[in-house]
């Protein structure tokens, strides 16, 4: 279920939700703590502001929880609350990714040496649903310390040329991260692309359907939006999830660090090994990641960031470790699962006219 994050801040800011009811089925969905914190903004009943509420602190009803789907997938237009980072979002479209999860590797797997001599388990990928989503712009400032709220992709502008843009408020979300809810608001998500991509249709469930612009955007940019492989591994209760993307001439990778324990730890160093099929092996060491040394605690358990890498060859792979520090000053290394950097999948070639 939900753990800390922006909505805990929002509950404090908005005030107590006394008198609110937990969403139906909440107690059976592992959401009791969520109900206690957020019944004021995601509940089954409308609430009026208590008289002793500080001036300017006004409650607003966001919507009503729905039961999370144990099977199947969420459709375009599904509203949700992110169970880890706590932002409001809406599903643009689902992806079927291959999840290589070393935490549930088959007991009959054997260790092997990959091309760079890095010993690792042979892990078979299993199909898993991820979603490309829009993040509500109102929530971005409150999660920016825990997660980069932008995705890099290729977009066509008005003269149909291509350029590389960073679009604020795009994310890739795993199926289990989604806490679905419904809303009667015809524009429930504030994002510059919301009304360009989606329109309200009260006859549909969910009532937000894709416009032609979203379908065209997805079709034109499919190779650059495509999420194909996800890699996951846990060391000493720190789970590392890596999602690589081929972007033409270089790769983007998104990493989530998640503390599954109650002990506070801080990321201090990164150690990368980057192997190119040209025969080169590069070692990268440095303090923290993206200029940060994030603290992972029970209240703020996760941190997510993106970076880029270029190779001298058309493919290769990366692996490494993150060094964490405990409160007593001791250190431990967390493995980064090895992942491939492949540029020849589906014979993709970058679109012409790119501006780097």
Short mmCIF file of C-alpha atoms in Angstrom, two decimals:
data_model
loop_
_atom_site.label_atom_id
_atom_site.label_comp_id
_atom_site.label_asym_id
_atom_site.label_seq_id
_atom_site.Cartn_x
_atom_site.Cartn_y
_atom_site.Cartn_z
CA UNK A 1 0.00 0.00 0.00
CA UNK A 2 0.84 3.66 0.21
CA UNK A 3 3.85 4.75 2.29
CA UNK A 4 4.43 8.39 3.18
CA UNK A 5 5.16 10.96 0.49
CA UNK A 6 3.28 14.02 -0.68
CA UNK A 7 -0.15 12.97 0.57
CA UNK A 8 1.12 12.75 4.13
CA UNK A 9 2.21 16.39 3.76
CA UNK A 10 -1.11 17.19 2.12
CA UNK A 11 -3.06 15.63 4.99
CA UNK A 12 -1.16 17.78 7.47
CA UNK A 13 -1.60 20.88 5.31
CA UNK A 14 -5.30 20.36 4.76
CA UNK A 15 -6.04 19.29 8.31
CA UNK A 16 -7.60 16.27 9.93
CA UNK A 17 -10.20 14.28 8.03
CA UNK A 18 -12.32 13.44 11.10
CA UNK A 19 -15.66 11.98 10.15
CA UNK A 20 -14.52 10.70 6.75
CA UNK A 21 -15.06 7.10 5.78
CA UNK A 22 -12.47 4.68 4.45
CA UNK A 23 -13.04 3.73 0.79
CA UNK A 24 -15.06 0.52 0.34
CA UNK A 25 -12.83 -2.51 0.64
CA UNK A 26 -9.96 -0.41 1.91
CA UNK A 27 -9.30 -2.55 4.94
CA UNK A 28 -8.92 -5.57 2.72
CA UNK A 29 -6.53 -3.83 0.31
CA UNK A 30 -3.76 -2.94 2.73
CA UNK A 31 -4.87 0.69 2.66
CA UNK A 32 -5.72 1.31 6.30
CA UNK A 33 -2.83 3.74 6.77
CA UNK A 34 -3.80 5.46 3.53
CA UNK A 35 -7.36 5.87 4.74
CA UNK A 36 -6.22 7.35 8.02
CA UNK A 37 -4.04 9.92 6.26
CA UNK A 38 -6.04 10.73 3.19
CA UNK A 39 -9.71 10.17 3.86
CA UNK A 40 -10.08 13.95 3.70
CA UNK A 41 -9.10 14.04 0.04
CA UNK A 42 -9.96 10.58 -1.25
CA UNK A 43 -13.07 9.33 0.48
CA UNK A 44 -16.59 8.18 -0.04
CA UNK A 45 -18.19 11.25 1.48
CA UNK A 46 -17.88 14.98 0.99
CA UNK A 47 -16.34 16.86 3.85
CA UNK A 48 -16.80 20.41 5.08
CA UNK A 49 -13.91 22.30 6.59
CA UNK A 50 -13.91 22.30 10.43
CA UNK A 51 -14.37 25.71 12.00
CA UNK A 52 -10.95 25.61 13.64
CA UNK A 53 -9.16 25.09 10.32
CA UNK A 54 -6.49 27.75 9.72
CA UNK A 55 -7.49 30.40 7.25
CA UNK A 56 -6.78 29.44 3.66
CA UNK A 57 -6.52 25.70 4.38
CA UNK A 58 -9.47 24.35 2.41
CA UNK A 59 -10.40 20.73 1.88
CA UNK A 60 -11.05 19.54 -1.62
CA UNK A 61 -12.60 16.28 -2.71
CA UNK A 62 -10.39 14.51 -5.24
CA UNK A 63 -12.44 11.39 -5.89
CA UNK A 64 -13.39 7.94 -4.68
CA UNK A 65 -11.09 4.93 -4.49
CA UNK A 66 -11.73 1.90 -6.65
CA UNK A 67 -10.58 -1.64 -5.94
CA UNK A 68 -7.12 -2.22 -7.49
CA UNK A 69 -7.10 -4.73 -10.33
CA UNK A 70 -5.46 -7.99 -9.37
CA UNK A 71 -5.61 -9.19 -12.98
CA UNK A 72 -5.79 -7.51 -16.35
CA UNK A 73 -4.67 -3.96 -17.00
CA UNK A 74 -5.89 -0.39 -16.57
CA UNK A 75 -7.15 1.37 -19.66
CA UNK A 76 -6.32 4.76 -21.13
CA UNK A 77 -7.95 7.45 -18.98
CA UNK A 78 -7.69 5.64 -15.63
CA UNK A 79 -7.12 8.07 -12.74
CA UNK A 80 -4.80 6.86 -10.00
CA UNK A 81 -2.77 7.78 -6.94
CA UNK A 82 0.86 6.56 -7.03
CA UNK A 83 1.30 4.17 -4.11
CA UNK A 84 4.96 5.11 -3.50
CA UNK A 85 5.38 8.75 -4.58
CA UNK A 86 1.82 9.84 -3.84
CA UNK A 87 1.06 11.94 -6.89
CA UNK A 88 -2.21 12.04 -8.83
CA UNK A 89 -1.97 10.80 -12.40
CA UNK A 90 -3.82 9.43 -15.39
CA UNK A 91 -2.91 6.49 -17.64
CA UNK A 92 -2.05 7.35 -21.24
CA UNK A 93 -1.48 3.78 -22.39
CA UNK A 94 -0.11 0.46 -21.09
CA UNK A 95 3.11 -1.30 -22.09
CA UNK A 96 3.87 -4.98 -21.88
CA UNK A 97 7.43 -5.10 -20.55
CA UNK A 98 9.76 -8.00 -19.79
CA UNK A 99 10.57 -7.96 -16.08
CA UNK A 100 13.86 -9.59 -15.10
CA UNK A 101 13.43 -9.97 -11.35
CA UNK A 102 16.48 -11.43 -9.61
CA UNK A 103 14.56 -11.53 -6.34
CA UNK A 104 12.40 -14.36 -7.66
CA UNK A 105 14.97 -16.16 -9.80
CA UNK A 106 14.28 -19.83 -10.39
CA UNK A 107 16.09 -22.10 -7.89
CA UNK A 108 17.45 -24.15 -10.80
CA UNK A 109 19.19 -21.20 -12.40
CA UNK A 110 22.95 -21.26 -12.47
CA UNK A 111 25.44 -18.46 -12.22
CA UNK A 112 27.09 -17.53 -15.48
CA UNK A 113 29.70 -15.09 -16.67
CA UNK A 114 28.44 -12.48 -19.10
CA UNK A 115 30.52 -10.82 -21.79
CA UNK A 116 32.16 -8.49 -19.31
CA UNK A 117 32.99 -11.24 -16.85
CA UNK A 118 30.31 -10.18 -14.38
CA UNK A 119 28.84 -13.16 -12.55
CA UNK A 120 25.07 -13.06 -12.32
CA UNK A 121 22.05 -15.33 -12.26
CA UNK A 122 20.40 -16.28 -15.50
CA UNK A 123 16.97 -14.75 -15.13
CA UNK A 124 14.11 -15.26 -17.55
CA UNK A 125 11.97 -12.23 -18.27
CA UNK A 126 8.29 -12.39 -17.39
CA UNK A 127 5.64 -10.22 -18.99
CA UNK A 128 4.60 -7.37 -16.71
CA UNK A 129 2.36 -4.35 -17.32
CA UNK A 130 3.72 -0.82 -17.05
CA UNK A 131 1.99 2.43 -17.97
CA UNK A 132 3.03 5.74 -19.42
CA UNK A 133 1.20 8.36 -17.40
CA UNK A 134 0.69 12.09 -16.94
CA UNK A 135 1.42 13.52 -13.49
CA UNK A 136 -0.77 16.27 -12.07
CA UNK A 137 1.29 19.47 -12.22
CA UNK A 138 -0.02 20.51 -8.80
CA UNK A 139 1.77 17.53 -7.24
CA UNK A 140 5.12 17.83 -9.04
CA UNK A 141 6.64 20.41 -6.65
CA UNK A 142 5.92 18.18 -3.68
CA UNK A 143 7.58 15.06 -5.08
CA UNK A 144 10.52 16.70 -6.87
CA UNK A 145 12.88 15.84 -4.01
CA UNK A 146 12.05 12.14 -4.37
CA UNK A 147 11.46 11.64 -8.08
CA UNK A 148 12.36 13.35 -11.33
CA UNK A 149 9.02 14.16 -12.89
CA UNK A 150 10.00 14.20 -16.53
CA UNK A 151 10.54 11.66 -19.26
CA UNK A 152 12.61 12.23 -22.38
CA UNK A 153 11.12 11.24 -25.70
CA UNK A 154 10.87 12.27 -29.34
CA UNK A 155 8.06 14.57 -30.35
CA UNK A 156 7.01 16.03 -33.69
CA UNK A 157 6.34 19.76 -33.70
CA UNK A 158 4.08 21.77 -36.00
CA UNK A 159 6.33 21.52 -39.08
CA UNK A 160 6.64 17.74 -38.60
CA UNK A 161 10.36 17.83 -37.86
CA UNK A 162 11.72 15.89 -34.90
CA UNK A 163 13.52 17.11 -31.82
CA UNK A 164 14.47 15.77 -28.42
CA UNK A 165 12.35 17.29 -25.67
CA UNK A 166 12.06 16.90 -21.93
CA UNK A 167 8.38 16.95 -21.03
CA UNK A 168 7.58 17.68 -17.38
CA UNK A 169 5.13 15.37 -15.70
CA UNK A 170 5.61 12.11 -17.61
CA UNK A 171 6.40 8.85 -15.85
CA UNK A 172 6.43 5.08 -16.31
CA UNK A 173 4.49 3.27 -13.59
CA UNK A 174 4.32 -0.40 -12.69
CA UNK A 175 0.89 -2.03 -12.36
CA UNK A 176 1.27 -2.56 -8.61
CA UNK A 177 2.08 1.14 -8.05
CA UNK A 178 -1.40 2.21 -9.14
CA UNK A 179 -4.20 2.97 -6.65
CA UNK A 180 -7.16 3.65 -8.97
CA UNK A 181 -9.84 6.20 -8.22
CA UNK A 182 -12.73 7.86 -10.01
CA UNK A 183 -13.73 11.51 -10.20
CA UNK A 184 -16.70 13.52 -11.45
CA UNK A 185 -14.37 16.36 -12.48
CA UNK A 186 -14.16 16.67 -16.26
CA UNK A 187 -10.58 17.97 -15.99
CA UNK A 188 -9.25 16.13 -12.93
CA UNK A 189 -5.56 16.33 -13.88
CA UNK A 190 -3.72 19.59 -14.48
CA UNK A 191 -1.16 19.02 -17.22
CA UNK A 192 -0.53 20.91 -20.45
CA UNK A 193 -1.10 17.74 -22.49
CA UNK A 194 -4.24 16.53 -20.70
CA UNK A 195 -6.82 18.21 -22.93
CA UNK A 196 -4.72 17.68 -26.04
CA UNK A 197 -4.54 13.92 -25.43
CA UNK A 198 -7.81 13.10 -23.64
CA UNK A 199 -11.45 14.13 -23.74
CA UNK A 200 -14.37 13.57 -21.38
CA UNK A 201 -17.03 11.03 -22.41
CA UNK A 202 -19.52 10.22 -19.67
CA UNK A 203 -20.68 7.11 -21.52
CA UNK A 204 -17.27 5.45 -21.15
CA UNK A 205 -15.55 3.77 -18.19
CA UNK A 206 -13.21 5.39 -17.40
CA UNK A 207 -14.84 8.54 -18.81
CA UNK A 208 -11.62 9.93 -20.33
CA UNK A 209 -10.85 8.64 -23.82
CA UNK A 210 -7.92 9.11 -26.16
CA UNK A 211 -8.10 11.84 -28.75
CA UNK A 212 -6.69 11.26 -32.20
CA UNK A 213 -3.68 13.36 -31.17
CA UNK A 214 -2.75 10.83 -28.48
CA UNK A 215 -3.11 7.90 -30.87
CA UNK A 216 -1.01 9.68 -33.50
CA UNK A 217 1.61 10.66 -30.91
CA UNK A 218 1.91 7.08 -29.71
CA UNK A 219 2.08 5.65 -33.24
CA UNK A 220 4.68 8.12 -34.53
CA UNK A 221 6.93 7.86 -31.50
CA UNK A 222 6.41 4.23 -30.58
CA UNK A 223 10.08 3.19 -30.92
CA UNK A 224 11.18 6.04 -28.66
CA UNK A 225 8.41 5.69 -26.09
CA UNK A 226 8.67 1.93 -25.94
CA UNK A 227 9.39 0.38 -22.60
CA UNK A 228 10.66 -3.16 -23.19
CA UNK A 229 12.90 -4.41 -20.36
CA UNK A 230 12.79 -3.83 -16.61
CA UNK A 231 15.48 -5.17 -14.26
CA UNK A 232 15.08 -5.57 -10.50
CA UNK A 233 17.30 -6.79 -7.66
CA UNK A 234 17.29 -6.39 -3.86
CA UNK A 235 20.36 -6.26 -1.61
CA UNK A 236 19.99 -5.89 2.17
CA UNK A 237 16.41 -4.64 1.78
CA UNK A 238 17.33 -1.99 -0.79
CA UNK A 239 15.56 -2.72 -4.07
CA UNK A 240 17.00 -1.33 -7.30
CA UNK A 241 14.81 -1.17 -10.42
CA UNK A 242 16.33 -0.18 -13.77
CA UNK A 243 14.41 0.68 -16.95
CA UNK A 244 16.63 1.31 -20.02
CA UNK A 245 15.43 3.04 -23.21
CA UNK A 246 17.13 3.26 -26.58
CA UNK A 247 16.84 6.80 -27.90
CA UNK A 248 18.91 6.78 -31.05
CA UNK A 249 22.68 7.34 -30.64
CA UNK A 250 22.35 6.97 -26.87
CA UNK A 251 20.39 5.34 -24.09
CA UNK A 252 18.36 6.67 -21.24
CA UNK A 253 17.95 4.68 -18.04
CA UNK A 254 15.56 5.31 -15.18
CA UNK A 255 16.47 3.99 -11.72
CA UNK A 256 14.33 3.65 -8.63
CA UNK A 257 15.95 3.01 -5.24
CA UNK A 258 13.53 1.72 -2.63
CA UNK A 259 14.12 1.01 1.06
CA UNK A 260 12.04 -2.00 2.11
CA UNK A 261 13.23 -1.79 5.73
CA UNK A 262 12.59 0.63 8.58
CA UNK A 263 16.27 1.56 9.05
CA UNK A 264 17.29 4.94 7.63
CA UNK A 265 20.07 4.76 5.02
CA UNK A 266 21.74 7.31 2.75
CA UNK A 267 23.20 6.80 -0.70
CA UNK A 268 26.80 8.01 -0.75
CA UNK A 269 28.51 6.69 -3.88
CA UNK A 270 27.85 5.08 -7.25
CA UNK A 271 30.14 2.66 -9.06
CA UNK A 272 29.27 1.84 -12.66
CA UNK A 273 30.86 -0.58 -15.12
CA UNK A 274 29.92 0.08 -18.75
CA UNK A 275 30.87 -2.52 -21.35
CA UNK A 276 30.70 -1.78 -25.07
CA UNK A 277 30.81 -4.45 -27.76
CA UNK A 278 33.62 -2.44 -29.29
CA UNK A 279 35.69 -4.04 -26.54
CA UNK A 280 35.94 -1.15 -24.09
CA UNK A 281 35.12 -1.39 -20.39
CA UNK A 282 34.58 1.92 -18.64
CA UNK A 283 34.48 2.44 -14.88
CA UNK A 284 32.60 5.40 -13.41
CA UNK A 285 32.77 6.33 -9.72
CA UNK A 286 31.26 9.35 -8.06
CA UNK A 287 29.43 10.83 -5.13
CA UNK A 288 25.70 10.21 -5.02
CA UNK A 289 23.53 10.34 -8.13
CA UNK A 290 22.49 13.36 -10.22
CA UNK A 291 24.18 15.61 -7.66
CA UNK A 292 22.15 14.20 -4.79
CA UNK A 293 22.79 11.85 -1.86
CA UNK A 294 19.21 10.85 -1.05
CA UNK A 295 18.11 9.55 2.34
CA UNK A 296 15.73 6.59 2.26
CA UNK A 297 13.57 6.20 5.35
CA UNK A 298 10.31 4.56 6.34
CA UNK A 299 8.52 7.86 5.73
CA UNK A 300 10.31 8.60 2.42
CA UNK A 301 11.30 5.14 1.20
CA UNK A 302 12.02 5.74 -2.48
CA UNK A 303 14.07 7.90 -4.83
CA UNK A 304 13.87 7.85 -8.64
CA UNK A 305 16.10 9.50 -11.22
CA UNK A 306 17.12 9.26 -14.88
CA UNK A 307 20.43 9.55 -16.68
CA UNK A 308 21.97 8.90 -20.09
CA UNK A 309 24.88 6.95 -21.53
CA UNK A 310 26.51 6.70 -24.95
CA UNK A 311 28.55 3.76 -26.26
CA UNK A 312 31.22 3.48 -28.92
CA UNK A 313 29.38 0.47 -30.35
CA UNK A 314 25.76 -0.27 -31.20
CA UNK A 315 25.22 -2.25 -28.01
CA UNK A 316 26.67 -3.24 -24.67
CA UNK A 317 25.61 -3.50 -21.08
CA UNK A 318 25.97 -1.89 -17.66
CA UNK A 319 26.05 -3.00 -14.04
CA UNK A 320 27.48 -1.76 -10.77
CA UNK A 321 26.81 -0.92 -7.14
CA UNK A 322 25.48 1.86 -4.95
CA UNK A 323 27.21 2.40 -1.62
CA UNK A 324 24.90 3.24 1.27
CA UNK A 325 25.64 4.50 4.77
CA UNK A 326 23.81 3.43 7.93
CA UNK A 327 23.18 5.75 10.92
CA UNK A 328 26.12 4.17 12.79
CA UNK A 329 28.50 5.16 9.99
CA UNK A 330 28.94 1.69 8.51
CA UNK A 331 28.61 1.15 4.78
CA UNK A 332 27.25 -1.56 2.51
CA UNK A 333 27.05 -2.04 -1.26
CA UNK A 334 23.81 -2.59 -3.14
CA UNK A 335 23.98 -4.39 -6.48
CA UNK A 336 22.66 -2.71 -9.62
CA UNK A 337 21.23 -5.51 -11.78
CA UNK A 338 23.08 -5.87 -15.09
CA UNK A 339 21.09 -4.67 -18.07
CA UNK A 340 21.61 -4.72 -21.83
CA UNK A 341 21.88 -1.68 -24.05
CA UNK A 342 20.62 -2.87 -27.43
CA UNK A 343 20.13 -0.55 -30.39
CA UNK A 344 19.07 -3.10 -33.01
CA UNK A 345 15.73 -4.18 -31.53
CA UNK A 346 13.10 -4.17 -34.27
CA UNK A 347 15.73 -2.52 -36.51
CA UNK A 348 15.01 0.86 -34.98
CA UNK A 349 16.71 3.86 -36.51
CA UNK A 350 16.50 7.36 -35.08
CA UNK A 351 14.26 9.82 -36.91
CA UNK A 352 15.99 12.35 -39.12
CA UNK A 353 16.41 15.98 -38.19
CA UNK A 354 17.22 15.43 -34.50
CA UNK A 355 18.51 18.38 -32.51
CA UNK A 356 20.77 17.30 -29.63
#
